[in-house]
Every structure is written in C-alpha cells, then in structure tokens.
PDB file of C-alpha atoms in Angstrom:
ATOM      1  CA  UNK A   1      47.231  -0.038-116.307  1.00 45.00           C
ATOM      2  CA  UNK A   2      45.839   0.178-112.871  1.00 46.00           C
ATOM      3  CA  UNK A   3      47.174   2.717-110.451  1.00 50.00           C
ATOM      4  CA  UNK A   4      47.685   1.047-107.100  1.00 47.00           C
ATOM      5  CA  UNK A   5      47.864   4.344-105.326  1.00 51.00           C
ATOM      6  CA  UNK A   6      44.421   5.455-106.414  1.00 52.00           C
ATOM      7  CA  UNK A   7      41.987   5.297-103.432  1.00 52.00           C
ATOM      8  CA  UNK A   8      39.130   2.922-103.581  1.00 55.00           C
ATOM      9  CA  UNK A   9      35.554   4.112-103.037  1.00 53.00           C
ATOM     10  CA  UNK A  10      34.159   3.251 -99.614  1.00 52.00           C
ATOM     11  CA  UNK A  11      31.872   0.266 -99.410  1.00 50.00           C
ATOM     12  CA  UNK A  12      28.388   0.504 -97.892  1.00 47.00           C
ATOM     13  CA  UNK A  13      29.469  -1.600 -94.924  1.00 45.00           C
ATOM     14  CA  UNK A  14      32.338   0.716 -94.208  1.00 47.00           C
ATOM     15  CA  UNK A  15      30.040   3.690 -94.351  1.00 48.00           C
ATOM     16  CA  UNK A  16      27.653   2.091 -91.893  1.00 44.00           C
ATOM     17  CA  UNK A  17      30.469   1.276 -89.447  1.00 46.00           C
ATOM     18  CA  UNK A  18      31.797   4.781 -89.622  1.00 44.00           C
ATOM     19  CA  UNK A  19      28.308   6.125 -88.892  1.00 46.00           C
ATOM     20  CA  UNK A  20      28.159   4.117 -85.627  1.00 48.00           C
ATOM     21  CA  UNK A  21      31.511   5.267 -84.413  1.00 50.00           C
ATOM     22  CA  UNK A  22      30.951   7.905 -81.708  1.00 49.00           C
ATOM     23  CA  UNK A  23      32.723  11.144 -81.972  1.00 50.00           C
ATOM     24  CA  UNK A  24      34.122  13.255 -79.181  1.00 47.00           C
ATOM     25  CA  UNK A  25      31.261  14.942 -77.312  1.00 47.00           C
ATOM     26  CA  UNK A  26      28.535  12.614 -78.640  1.00 51.00           C
ATOM     27  CA  UNK A  27      26.664  10.032 -76.516  1.00 50.00           C
ATOM     28  CA  UNK A  28      26.476   6.409 -77.387  1.00 49.00           C
ATOM     29  CA  UNK A  29      23.129   5.316 -78.747  1.00 54.00           C
ATOM     30  CA  UNK A  30      21.968   1.844 -79.432  1.00 52.00           C
ATOM     31  CA  UNK A  31      20.577   1.235 -82.857  1.00 52.00           C
ATOM     32  CA  UNK A  32      16.826   1.281 -83.070  1.00 50.00           C
ATOM     33  CA  UNK A  33      15.164  -2.005 -83.695  1.00 49.00           C
ATOM     34  CA  UNK A  34      12.555  -2.505 -86.306  1.00 50.00           C
ATOM     35  CA  UNK A  35       9.071  -3.413 -85.121  1.00 50.00           C
ATOM     36  CA  UNK A  36       8.184  -7.068 -85.009  1.00 50.00           C
ATOM     37  CA  UNK A  37       5.237  -8.702 -86.651  1.00 48.00           C
ATOM     38  CA  UNK A  38       2.751  -7.351 -84.072  1.00 49.00           C
ATOM     39  CA  UNK A  39       4.038  -3.802 -84.331  1.00 49.00           C
ATOM     40  CA  UNK A  40       5.411  -3.564 -80.735  1.00 49.00           C
ATOM     41  CA  UNK A  41       8.876  -2.550 -79.663  1.00 47.00           C
ATOM     42  CA  UNK A  42       9.436  -5.430 -77.305  1.00 48.00           C
ATOM     43  CA  UNK A  43      13.080  -4.844 -76.614  1.00 49.00           C
ATOM     44  CA  UNK A  44      12.528  -1.195 -75.927  1.00 47.00           C
ATOM     45  CA  UNK A  45       9.815  -1.889 -73.304  1.00 46.00           C
ATOM     46  CA  UNK A  46      11.973  -4.411 -71.538  1.00 50.00           C
ATOM     47  CA  UNK A  47      14.824  -1.920 -71.228  1.00 50.00           C
ATOM     48  CA  UNK A  48      12.459   0.781 -69.846  1.00 52.00           C
ATOM     49  CA  UNK A  49      10.911  -1.437 -67.078  1.00 53.00           C
ATOM     50  CA  UNK A  50      14.174  -2.885 -65.749  1.00 52.00           C
ATOM     51  CA  UNK A  51      15.476   0.277 -63.965  1.00 55.00           C
ATOM     52  CA  UNK A  52      12.101   0.811 -62.204  1.00 53.00           C
ATOM     53  CA  UNK A  53      12.087  -2.743 -60.838  1.00 52.00           C
ATOM     54  CA  UNK A  54      15.649  -2.363 -59.645  1.00 55.00           C
ATOM     55  CA  UNK A  55      14.742   0.922 -57.942  1.00 56.00           C
ATOM     56  CA  UNK A  56      11.830  -0.725 -56.020  1.00 52.00           C
ATOM     57  CA  UNK A  57      14.070  -3.583 -54.902  1.00 56.00           C
ATOM     58  CA  UNK A  58      16.712  -1.167 -53.636  1.00 55.00           C
ATOM     59  CA  UNK A  59      14.161   1.002 -51.712  1.00 57.00           C
ATOM     60  CA  UNK A  60      12.732  -1.855 -49.577  1.00 61.00           C
ATOM     61  CA  UNK A  61      15.957  -2.756 -47.648  1.00 64.00           C
ATOM     62  CA  UNK A  62      16.778   0.938 -47.272  1.00 68.00           C
ATOM     63  CA  UNK A  63      13.461   1.643 -45.515  1.00 72.00           C
ATOM     64  CA  UNK A  64      13.897  -1.391 -43.204  1.00 76.00           C
ATOM     65  CA  UNK A  65      17.386  -0.255 -42.230  1.00 78.00           C
ATOM     66  CA  UNK A  66      16.110   3.253 -41.541  1.00 84.00           C
ATOM     67  CA  UNK A  67      13.334   1.942 -39.236  1.00 85.00           C
ATOM     68  CA  UNK A  68      15.806  -0.282 -37.345  1.00 84.00           C
ATOM     69  CA  UNK A  69      18.196   2.622 -36.855  1.00 84.00           C
ATOM     70  CA  UNK A  70      15.369   4.759 -35.485  1.00 86.00           C
ATOM     71  CA  UNK A  71      14.353   2.027 -32.996  1.00 87.00           C
ATOM     72  CA  UNK A  72      17.960   1.618 -31.861  1.00 87.00           C
ATOM     73  CA  UNK A  73      18.272   5.362 -31.271  1.00 88.00           C
ATOM     74  CA  UNK A  74      15.014   5.481 -29.281  1.00 90.00           C
ATOM     75  CA  UNK A  75      16.039   2.478 -27.138  1.00 90.00           C
ATOM     76  CA  UNK A  76      19.435   4.063 -26.479  1.00 91.00           C
ATOM     77  CA  UNK A  77      17.821   7.330 -25.350  1.00 91.00           C
ATOM     78  CA  UNK A  78      15.445   5.442 -23.003  1.00 93.00           C
ATOM     79  CA  UNK A  79      18.305   3.453 -21.429  1.00 93.00           C
ATOM     80  CA  UNK A  80      20.385   6.599 -20.904  1.00 92.00           C
ATOM     81  CA  UNK A  81      17.438   8.422 -19.286  1.00 93.00           C
ATOM     82  CA  UNK A  82      16.707   5.487 -16.948  1.00 93.00           C
ATOM     83  CA  UNK A  83      20.370   5.289 -15.937  1.00 93.00           C
ATOM     84  CA  UNK A  84      20.487   9.018 -15.148  1.00 93.00           C
ATOM     85  CA  UNK A  85      17.267   8.801 -13.096  1.00 93.00           C
ATOM     86  CA  UNK A  86      18.605   5.802 -11.122  1.00 91.00           C
ATOM     87  CA  UNK A  87      21.841   7.637 -10.345  1.00 92.00           C
ATOM     88  CA  UNK A  88      19.905  10.701  -9.147  1.00 93.00           C
ATOM     89  CA  UNK A  89      17.687   8.546  -6.900  1.00 91.00           C
ATOM     90  CA  UNK A  90      20.676   6.710  -5.408  1.00 91.00           C
ATOM     91  CA  UNK A  91      22.404  10.030  -4.702  1.00 90.00           C
ATOM     92  CA  UNK A  92      19.234  11.428  -3.111  1.00 88.00           C
ATOM     93  CA  UNK A  93      18.774   8.385  -0.862  1.00 87.00           C
ATOM     94  CA  UNK A  94      22.412   8.564   0.226  1.00 83.00           C
ATOM     95  CA  UNK A  95      22.016  12.222   1.202  1.00 85.00           C
ATOM     96  CA  UNK A  96      18.788  11.446   3.058  1.00 79.00           C
ATOM     97  CA  UNK A  97      20.451   8.669   5.064  1.00 77.00           C
ATOM     98  CA  UNK A  98      23.249  11.004   6.123  1.00 74.00           C
ATOM     99  CA  UNK A  99      20.968  13.891   7.076  1.00 71.00           C
ATOM    100  CA  UNK A 100      18.373  11.865   8.964  1.00 67.00           C
ATOM    101  CA  UNK A 101      20.830   9.469  10.596  1.00 59.00           C
ATOM    102  CA  UNK A 102      18.937   6.346   9.477  1.00 50.00           C
ATOM    103  CA  UNK A 103      22.229   4.537   9.007  1.00 52.00           C
ATOM    104  CA  UNK A 104      22.782   4.535  12.793  1.00 60.00           C
ATOM    105  CA  UNK A 105      21.879   1.357  14.625  1.00 66.00           C
ATOM    106  CA  UNK A 106      18.682   1.842  16.680  1.00 65.00           C
ATOM    107  CA  UNK A 107      18.839   1.560  20.424  1.00 67.00           C
ATOM    108  CA  UNK A 108      17.610  -1.851  21.546  1.00 67.00           C
ATOM    109  CA  UNK A 109      15.845  -0.292  24.529  1.00 62.00           C
ATOM    110  CA  UNK A 110      13.715   1.825  22.149  1.00 66.00           C
ATOM    111  CA  UNK A 111      12.379  -1.191  20.251  1.00 70.00           C
ATOM    112  CA  UNK A 112       8.823  -2.286  20.873  1.00 69.00           C
ATOM    113  CA  UNK A 113       8.401  -5.295  23.173  1.00 70.00           C
ATOM    114  CA  UNK A 114       5.900  -7.673  21.642  1.00 73.00           C
ATOM    115  CA  UNK A 115       3.415  -9.313  23.964  1.00 72.00           C
ATOM    116  CA  UNK A 116       3.722 -13.115  24.188  1.00 75.00           C
ATOM    117  CA  UNK A 117       0.007 -13.324  25.045  1.00 76.00           C
ATOM    118  CA  UNK A 118      -1.382 -12.584  21.587  1.00 76.00           C
ATOM    119  CA  UNK A 119      -5.203 -12.358  21.350  1.00 76.00           C
ATOM    120  CA  UNK A 120      -5.756 -13.755  24.845  1.00 77.00           C
ATOM    121  CA  UNK A 121      -7.686 -10.614  25.843  1.00 73.00           C
ATOM    122  CA  UNK A 122     -10.058 -11.056  22.857  1.00 76.00           C
ATOM    123  CA  UNK A 123     -10.467 -14.726  23.674  1.00 77.00           C
ATOM    124  CA  UNK A 124     -11.494 -14.069  27.278  1.00 76.00           C
ATOM    125  CA  UNK A 125     -13.767 -11.158  26.305  1.00 76.00           C
ATOM    126  CA  UNK A 126     -15.704 -13.114  23.645  1.00 77.00           C
ATOM    127  CA  UNK A 127     -15.866 -16.589  25.211  1.00 72.00           C
ATOM    128  CA  UNK A 128     -17.370 -17.397  28.630  1.00 75.00           C
ATOM    129  CA  UNK A 129     -14.349 -19.191  30.085  1.00 71.00           C
ATOM    130  CA  UNK A 130     -14.006 -20.159  33.712  1.00 75.00           C
ATOM    131  CA  UNK A 131     -10.605 -19.025  34.921  1.00 75.00           C
ATOM    132  CA  UNK A 132      -8.433 -20.923  37.347  1.00 81.00           C
ATOM    133  CA  UNK A 133      -7.664 -19.226  40.619  1.00 86.00           C
ATOM    134  CA  UNK A 134      -4.076 -18.083  41.180  1.00 87.00           C
ATOM    135  CA  UNK A 135      -2.370 -16.640  44.209  1.00 90.00           C
ATOM    136  CA  UNK A 136      -0.751 -13.191  43.909  1.00 91.00           C
ATOM    137  CA  UNK A 137       2.765 -13.197  42.513  1.00 92.00           C
ATOM    138  CA  UNK A 138       5.809 -11.269  43.759  1.00 92.00           C
ATOM    139  CA  UNK A 139       7.469  -9.067  41.144  1.00 93.00           C
ATOM    140  CA  UNK A 140      10.923  -7.710  42.022  1.00 90.00           C
ATOM    141  CA  UNK A 141      12.550  -4.717  40.365  1.00 87.00           C
ATOM    142  CA  UNK A 142      15.231  -5.324  37.744  1.00 77.00           C
ATOM    143  CA  UNK A 143      17.628  -2.952  39.550  1.00 77.00           C
ATOM    144  CA  UNK A 144      17.697  -0.240  42.199  1.00 86.00           C
ATOM    145  CA  UNK A 145      19.919   2.806  41.887  1.00 91.00           C
ATOM    146  CA  UNK A 146      20.557   5.673  44.310  1.00 93.00           C
ATOM    147  CA  UNK A 147      20.840   9.366  43.399  1.00 94.00           C
ATOM    148  CA  UNK A 148      22.152  12.187  45.611  1.00 94.00           C
ATOM    149  CA  UNK A 149      21.005  15.820  45.562  1.00 92.00           C
ATOM    150  CA  UNK A 150      24.328  16.921  47.101  1.00 92.00           C
ATOM    151  CA  UNK A 151      26.322  15.029  44.428  1.00 93.00           C
ATOM    152  CA  UNK A 152      24.227  15.557  41.275  1.00 92.00           C
ATOM    153  CA  UNK A 153      26.768  14.029  38.875  1.00 93.00           C
ATOM    154  CA  UNK A 154      27.673  11.007  40.973  1.00 92.00           C
ATOM    155  CA  UNK A 155      26.633   7.636  39.526  1.00 90.00           C
ATOM    156  CA  UNK A 156      25.982   4.975  42.155  1.00 88.00           C
ATOM    157  CA  UNK A 157      26.416   1.324  41.107  1.00 80.00           C
ATOM    158  CA  UNK A 158      22.996  -0.239  40.504  1.00 75.00           C
ATOM    159  CA  UNK A 159      24.053  -3.451  42.247  1.00 68.00           C
ATOM    160  CA  UNK A 160      25.669  -4.095  45.598  1.00 62.00           C
ATOM    161  CA  UNK A 161      27.555  -7.288  46.271  1.00 64.00           C
ATOM    162  CA  UNK A 162      29.172  -8.987  43.267  1.00 66.00           C
ATOM    163  CA  UNK A 163      29.814 -12.718  42.993  1.00 70.00           C
ATOM    164  CA  UNK A 164      32.636 -14.117  40.804  1.00 74.00           C
ATOM    165  CA  UNK A 165      31.873 -16.731  38.146  1.00 72.00           C
ATOM    166  CA  UNK A 166      33.935 -18.335  35.365  1.00 74.00           C
ATOM    167  CA  UNK A 167      33.225 -15.498  32.893  1.00 72.00           C
ATOM    168  CA  UNK A 168      33.467 -12.549  35.285  1.00 71.00           C
ATOM    169  CA  UNK A 169      31.350 -11.006  38.030  1.00 68.00           C
ATOM    170  CA  UNK A 170      27.576 -11.064  38.493  1.00 66.00           C
ATOM    171  CA  UNK A 171      25.514  -9.157  41.071  1.00 62.00           C
ATOM    172  CA  UNK A 172      24.050 -10.930  44.046  1.00 65.00           C
ATOM    173  CA  UNK A 173      20.281 -11.010  44.039  1.00 68.00           C
ATOM    174  CA  UNK A 174      19.908  -8.150  46.503  1.00 76.00           C
ATOM    175  CA  UNK A 175      17.730  -5.049  46.254  1.00 84.00           C
ATOM    176  CA  UNK A 176      18.743  -2.094  48.417  1.00 87.00           C
ATOM    177  CA  UNK A 177      16.212   0.603  49.313  1.00 90.00           C
ATOM    178  CA  UNK A 178      18.154   3.587  50.669  1.00 91.00           C
ATOM    179  CA  UNK A 179      16.467   6.863  51.598  1.00 93.00           C
ATOM    180  CA  UNK A 180      17.974   9.788  53.514  1.00 92.00           C
ATOM    181  CA  UNK A 181      17.346  13.554  53.456  1.00 91.00           C
ATOM    182  CA  UNK A 182      19.798  13.832  50.499  1.00 92.00           C
ATOM    183  CA  UNK A 183      19.645  10.358  48.887  1.00 93.00           C
ATOM    184  CA  UNK A 184      16.661   8.727  47.175  1.00 94.00           C
ATOM    185  CA  UNK A 185      16.243   5.417  45.330  1.00 94.00           C
ATOM    186  CA  UNK A 186      14.870   4.828  41.822  1.00 94.00           C
ATOM    187  CA  UNK A 187      13.449   1.377  41.048  1.00 92.00           C
ATOM    188  CA  UNK A 188      11.989   0.097  37.799  1.00 92.00           C
ATOM    189  CA  UNK A 189       9.631  -2.888  37.505  1.00 92.00           C
ATOM    190  CA  UNK A 190       8.277  -4.708  34.453  1.00 91.00           C
ATOM    191  CA  UNK A 191       4.772  -6.061  34.879  1.00 91.00           C
ATOM    192  CA  UNK A 192       4.675  -9.830  34.408  1.00 86.00           C
ATOM    193  CA  UNK A 193       2.023 -12.352  33.309  1.00 86.00           C
ATOM    194  CA  UNK A 194      -1.209 -11.704  31.447  1.00 86.00           C
ATOM    195  CA  UNK A 195      -4.284 -11.752  33.671  1.00 87.00           C
ATOM    196  CA  UNK A 196      -2.313 -10.656  36.749  1.00 91.00           C
ATOM    197  CA  UNK A 197      -2.668  -6.960  36.011  1.00 92.00           C
ATOM    198  CA  UNK A 198      -3.537  -5.433  39.371  1.00 94.00           C
ATOM    199  CA  UNK A 199      -0.401  -4.164  41.105  1.00 96.00           C
ATOM    200  CA  UNK A 200       0.375  -3.030  44.641  1.00 95.00           C
ATOM    201  CA  UNK A 201       3.674  -1.556  45.830  1.00 95.00           C
ATOM    202  CA  UNK A 202       4.772  -3.364  48.999  1.00 94.00           C
ATOM    203  CA  UNK A 203       7.549  -3.254  51.591  1.00 93.00           C
ATOM    204  CA  UNK A 204       8.351  -6.195  53.856  1.00 92.00           C
ATOM    205  CA  UNK A 205      10.920  -5.784  56.638  1.00 90.00           C
ATOM    206  CA  UNK A 206      12.157  -8.724  58.748  1.00 87.00           C
ATOM    207  CA  UNK A 207      12.557  -8.528  62.562  1.00 86.00           C
ATOM    208  CA  UNK A 208      15.176  -6.126  63.842  1.00 81.00           C
ATOM    209  CA  UNK A 209      17.681  -8.725  65.055  1.00 76.00           C
ATOM    210  CA  UNK A 210      17.475 -10.980  61.973  1.00 71.00           C
ATOM    211  CA  UNK A 211      18.993  -8.575  59.418  1.00 74.00           C
ATOM    212  CA  UNK A 212      21.353  -5.655  59.037  1.00 77.00           C
ATOM    213  CA  UNK A 213      18.576  -3.267  58.038  1.00 84.00           C
ATOM    214  CA  UNK A 214      18.441   0.192  59.517  1.00 85.00           C
ATOM    215  CA  UNK A 215      15.233   2.135  60.107  1.00 87.00           C
ATOM    216  CA  UNK A 216      14.778   5.278  62.151  1.00 81.00           C
ATOM    217  CA  UNK A 217      11.682   5.223  64.389  1.00 69.00           C
ATOM    218  CA  UNK A 218       8.387   6.176  62.670  1.00 73.00           C
ATOM    219  CA  UNK A 219      10.067   6.369  59.269  1.00 86.00           C
ATOM    220  CA  UNK A 220       8.081   6.453  56.013  1.00 91.00           C
ATOM    221  CA  UNK A 221       8.823   6.919  52.301  1.00 93.00           C
ATOM    222  CA  UNK A 222       7.080   9.081  49.726  1.00 94.00           C
ATOM    223  CA  UNK A 223       6.630   7.368  46.364  1.00 95.00           C
ATOM    224  CA  UNK A 224       6.711   9.293  43.076  1.00 95.00           C
ATOM    225  CA  UNK A 225       5.659   7.761  39.759  1.00 95.00           C
ATOM    226  CA  UNK A 226       8.064   8.701  36.945  1.00 94.00           C
ATOM    227  CA  UNK A 227       6.878   9.121  33.323  1.00 92.00           C
ATOM    228  CA  UNK A 228       9.138   6.409  31.877  1.00 88.00           C
ATOM    229  CA  UNK A 229       7.780   3.899  29.343  1.00 83.00           C
ATOM    230  CA  UNK A 230      11.036   2.154  28.395  1.00 86.00           C
ATOM    231  CA  UNK A 231      13.937   0.512  30.155  1.00 86.00           C
ATOM    232  CA  UNK A 232      16.183   2.891  32.074  1.00 86.00           C
ATOM    233  CA  UNK A 233      19.958   2.791  31.698  1.00 86.00           C
ATOM    234  CA  UNK A 234      20.831   2.329  35.360  1.00 84.00           C
ATOM    235  CA  UNK A 235      24.555   2.440  34.585  1.00 85.00           C
ATOM    236  CA  UNK A 236      24.340   6.158  33.688  1.00 88.00           C
ATOM    237  CA  UNK A 237      21.647   7.388  36.053  1.00 91.00           C
ATOM    238  CA  UNK A 238      22.419  10.270  38.415  1.00 93.00           C
ATOM    239  CA  UNK A 239      20.538  13.097  40.100  1.00 94.00           C
ATOM    240  CA  UNK A 240      21.240  15.412  37.148  1.00 93.00           C
ATOM    241  CA  UNK A 241      20.057  12.841  34.560  1.00 91.00           C
ATOM    242  CA  UNK A 242      17.063  11.477  36.486  1.00 91.00           C
ATOM    243  CA  UNK A 243      13.635  11.477  34.753  1.00 90.00           C
ATOM    244  CA  UNK A 244      11.656  14.628  35.528  1.00 90.00           C
ATOM    245  CA  UNK A 245       7.932  15.262  35.747  1.00 90.00           C
ATOM    246  CA  UNK A 246       7.097  12.689  38.425  1.00 91.00           C
ATOM    247  CA  UNK A 247       3.708  12.664  40.166  1.00 94.00           C
ATOM    248  CA  UNK A 248       3.059  11.820  43.800  1.00 95.00           C
ATOM    249  CA  UNK A 249       1.868   8.213  44.104  1.00 94.00           C
ATOM    250  CA  UNK A 250       1.535   7.637  47.859  1.00 93.00           C
ATOM    251  CA  UNK A 251       3.383   7.121  51.157  1.00 93.00           C
ATOM    252  CA  UNK A 252       4.331   3.898  52.935  1.00 92.00           C
ATOM    253  CA  UNK A 253       5.287   3.544  56.622  1.00 91.00           C
ATOM    254  CA  UNK A 254       8.356   1.381  57.193  1.00 91.00           C
ATOM    255  CA  UNK A 255       8.973  -0.597  60.387  1.00 89.00           C
ATOM    256  CA  UNK A 256      10.588  -3.897  61.444  1.00 89.00           C
ATOM    257  CA  UNK A 257       8.711  -7.181  61.254  1.00 89.00           C
ATOM    258  CA  UNK A 258       5.921  -5.680  59.202  1.00 90.00           C
ATOM    259  CA  UNK A 259       4.530  -5.611  55.637  1.00 92.00           C
ATOM    260  CA  UNK A 260       2.840  -2.502  54.286  1.00 93.00           C
ATOM    261  CA  UNK A 261       1.160  -2.066  50.884  1.00 94.00           C
ATOM    262  CA  UNK A 262      -0.368   0.714  48.802  1.00 95.00           C
ATOM    263  CA  UNK A 263      -3.842   0.250  47.288  1.00 94.00           C
ATOM    264  CA  UNK A 264      -3.775  -1.822  44.093  1.00 94.00           C
ATOM    265  CA  UNK A 265      -3.852  -0.076  40.715  1.00 95.00           C
ATOM    266  CA  UNK A 266      -4.268  -1.373  37.116  1.00 94.00           C
ATOM    267  CA  UNK A 267      -1.000  -2.296  35.423  1.00 93.00           C
ATOM    268  CA  UNK A 268      -0.803  -3.614  31.875  1.00 90.00           C
ATOM    269  CA  UNK A 269       1.252  -6.754  31.303  1.00 89.00           C
ATOM    270  CA  UNK A 270       4.660  -6.052  29.763  1.00 87.00           C
ATOM    271  CA  UNK A 271       4.783  -2.354  30.686  1.00 89.00           C
ATOM    272  CA  UNK A 272       7.488  -0.652  32.745  1.00 91.00           C
ATOM    273  CA  UNK A 273       6.638   0.878  36.121  1.00 93.00           C
ATOM    274  CA  UNK A 274       9.233   3.353  37.398  1.00 94.00           C
ATOM    275  CA  UNK A 275       9.185   4.943  40.887  1.00 95.00           C
ATOM    276  CA  UNK A 276      11.353   7.189  43.026  1.00 95.00           C
ATOM    277  CA  UNK A 277      11.399   6.658  46.827  1.00 95.00           C
ATOM    278  CA  UNK A 278      12.189   9.639  49.044  1.00 94.00           C
ATOM    279  CA  UNK A 279      12.168  10.267  52.776  1.00 92.00           C
ATOM    280  CA  UNK A 280       8.890  11.719  54.029  1.00 88.00           C
ATOM    281  CA  UNK A 281      10.559  13.705  56.838  1.00 86.00           C
ATOM    282  CA  UNK A 282      13.868  15.581  57.067  1.00 83.00           C
ATOM    283  CA  UNK A 283      15.191  13.288  59.824  1.00 83.00           C
ATOM    284  CA  UNK A 284      14.244  10.110  57.936  1.00 87.00           C
ATOM    285  CA  UNK A 285      16.805   7.310  57.453  1.00 89.00           C
ATOM    286  CA  UNK A 286      15.917   3.985  55.813  1.00 91.00           C
ATOM    287  CA  UNK A 287      18.270   1.248  54.620  1.00 90.00           C
ATOM    288  CA  UNK A 288      16.525  -2.022  53.695  1.00 90.00           C
ATOM    289  CA  UNK A 289      17.867  -4.856  51.557  1.00 87.00           C
ATOM    290  CA  UNK A 290      15.623  -7.452  49.923  1.00 86.00           C
ATOM    291  CA  UNK A 291      17.099 -10.887  49.233  1.00 81.00           C
ATOM    292  CA  UNK A 292      16.088 -13.951  47.217  1.00 78.00           C
ATOM    293  CA  UNK A 293      12.830 -14.582  45.407  1.00 80.00           C
ATOM    294  CA  UNK A 294      10.637 -14.248  48.453  1.00 83.00           C
ATOM    295  CA  UNK A 295       8.622 -11.184  49.488  1.00 88.00           C
ATOM    296  CA  UNK A 296      11.306  -9.105  51.179  1.00 88.00           C
ATOM    297  CA  UNK A 297      12.355  -5.495  50.933  1.00 90.00           C
ATOM    298  CA  UNK A 298      10.588  -3.472  48.240  1.00 92.00           C
ATOM    299  CA  UNK A 299       8.542  -5.325  45.568  1.00 93.00           C
ATOM    300  CA  UNK A 300       5.234  -5.311  43.650  1.00 94.00           C
ATOM    301  CA  UNK A 301       2.371  -7.651  44.453  1.00 93.00           C
ATOM    302  CA  UNK A 302       0.357  -8.679  41.356  1.00 95.00           C
ATOM    303  CA  UNK A 303      -3.230  -9.895  41.723  1.00 95.00           C
ATOM    304  CA  UNK A 304      -5.317 -11.936  39.305  1.00 91.00           C
ATOM    305  CA  UNK A 305      -7.711  -9.996  37.045  1.00 88.00           C
ATOM    306  CA  UNK A 306      -9.343 -12.732  34.908  1.00 83.00           C
TER     307      UNK A 306
END
C-alpha cells in the first residue's frame, strides 16, 4: 500500500531549476555556454564588445555639444564686450560735444568763402596768354557805419534812407561818409573780380551847389586800416566794440568838384578790406553821401593786373 503523504525524491530537472533560482543577496549570472566546434566562446565575445561600441557612439555627440556650447559662450562674451565699448564711446562723444560746444551752429560769417576763379592764377602763370584790356572798376562798400567817442555804446544805423517794398523796408543805395572831431566812419569793402587786384581808395565830391554835402574848408580825412579778415556785423558796431589794432594807411584831402585817390596797393580777390575814416584836424567836418553805381562819395578803384 502506497502512502500518498510520503514525499517524492526531487527529479534532476527540479534540482537544476532550483540551482538557477537566485537567492537574496546573490547576483544573477547567465549560464556559461559550452565552447563550439572551433573552441571559441562566440557569445561571450559578442557580449563584451557591445558596451564598448555603445560607449564610443555616446561620446561623439557629447563632444560635439560641448564644442558648440563653448563657441556660443565665446560669441556671447564678444558681443557683450562690443556693446559695452560702443556705449562707452557714445557716452564719451556726447560729453565731448557738450564741453567743446560742437553742437552749436557755426556762424555763417566765419565760414570760408571759396573763390569762384579756381586755378585761373595757375593757368595764367603757366600759359602765355594775351589778356584783354579792361577799364578800372568801381567797388562800393557794403555798408558804412558811424561810431562816436563821446557815446561809446551808441549804435548808429548802418543805412540812411529806407525805401518800402512789398515785403518790408530796404535801404536806399546811399553811402554816407561822416567825420567830425568826435565821430568817425567805418567802411568795409570786398575785393571783386580776379585779375583786377590793384586797389586805390578814392573820394569823389560833386560841385557844391549840386548836392547837400557839407565840407569845411581845407578838410582832409586820415585813413586807418583795421585788422579784419571777415565780414563785420554792422548792426552791432559801436565805439566800444570797434576793431582795435588799426594801422595808419594814409590821408586824403576832400573838396567839392574834385576826385582824390591814394596810391594803389595789392588786394587779393575775395578778401575783405576794412578802414576807419577820421578827421585829420580838430576843426574838421565832413559829410558826403555817395549815390548810385557811379564813382561818387567814398569807393575803391580796382585796376587790371593780368
């Protein structure tokens, strides 16, 4: 009689399965394979090479990403440095403009006047040209203005009679030469025309009964050349603001129905010639007005030089 409760002996297969079962604290190990016909552990070699190949594949993208990050950081640093330098330069230029006053608009009278006769002097000096003959030309002053030693801050109007037009008032073409013991006249000329660069200061007075001019007997004016190379602001000129450092230029007698001139002197085309006219004697009194384009009153005679 067989006892059903009697345990059976374990089979070989059961023993093998129980040997594979991992216990707590043991690592799992794959069963070793028997060598093949050539005596090589093929499967074992394949399992050993696979992690190395995977490691090489994973290193290549990592190095590329690291190089790209480094380039991005360098480019960012360069851009930031350039931006900071630009801001510093802009700030420096702004401070310079404020300190030096370069943002102010330059005075138009201080700008250089370009000659319209470009290279004509070189042309005449290098080429034997036969010049045409021209009569002397009359050059009138742009404006006359009086100054008074007894009223040093008084500003006389540079023009006399005013004529109304549609847009306002314009001065009549009159040039007043006034000289007394306390009043003198400043006149400024601009030399005209290339090749007419020999100038002579002249005074022409009409007959006594044909004008309202006033001249004391045996009157004469002393002429002083003023060191002015640009256009004067006649609207603000007074005895206290007059140009200083003048040099004596000559004297001219003044009488009715007569023209008197100083010796000619070189005068460059386009330059300003500024003079002050004073009485030669304490009892002197001269009041002459030039009118029109003709040779009347005080003017400059320009002679041909080429």
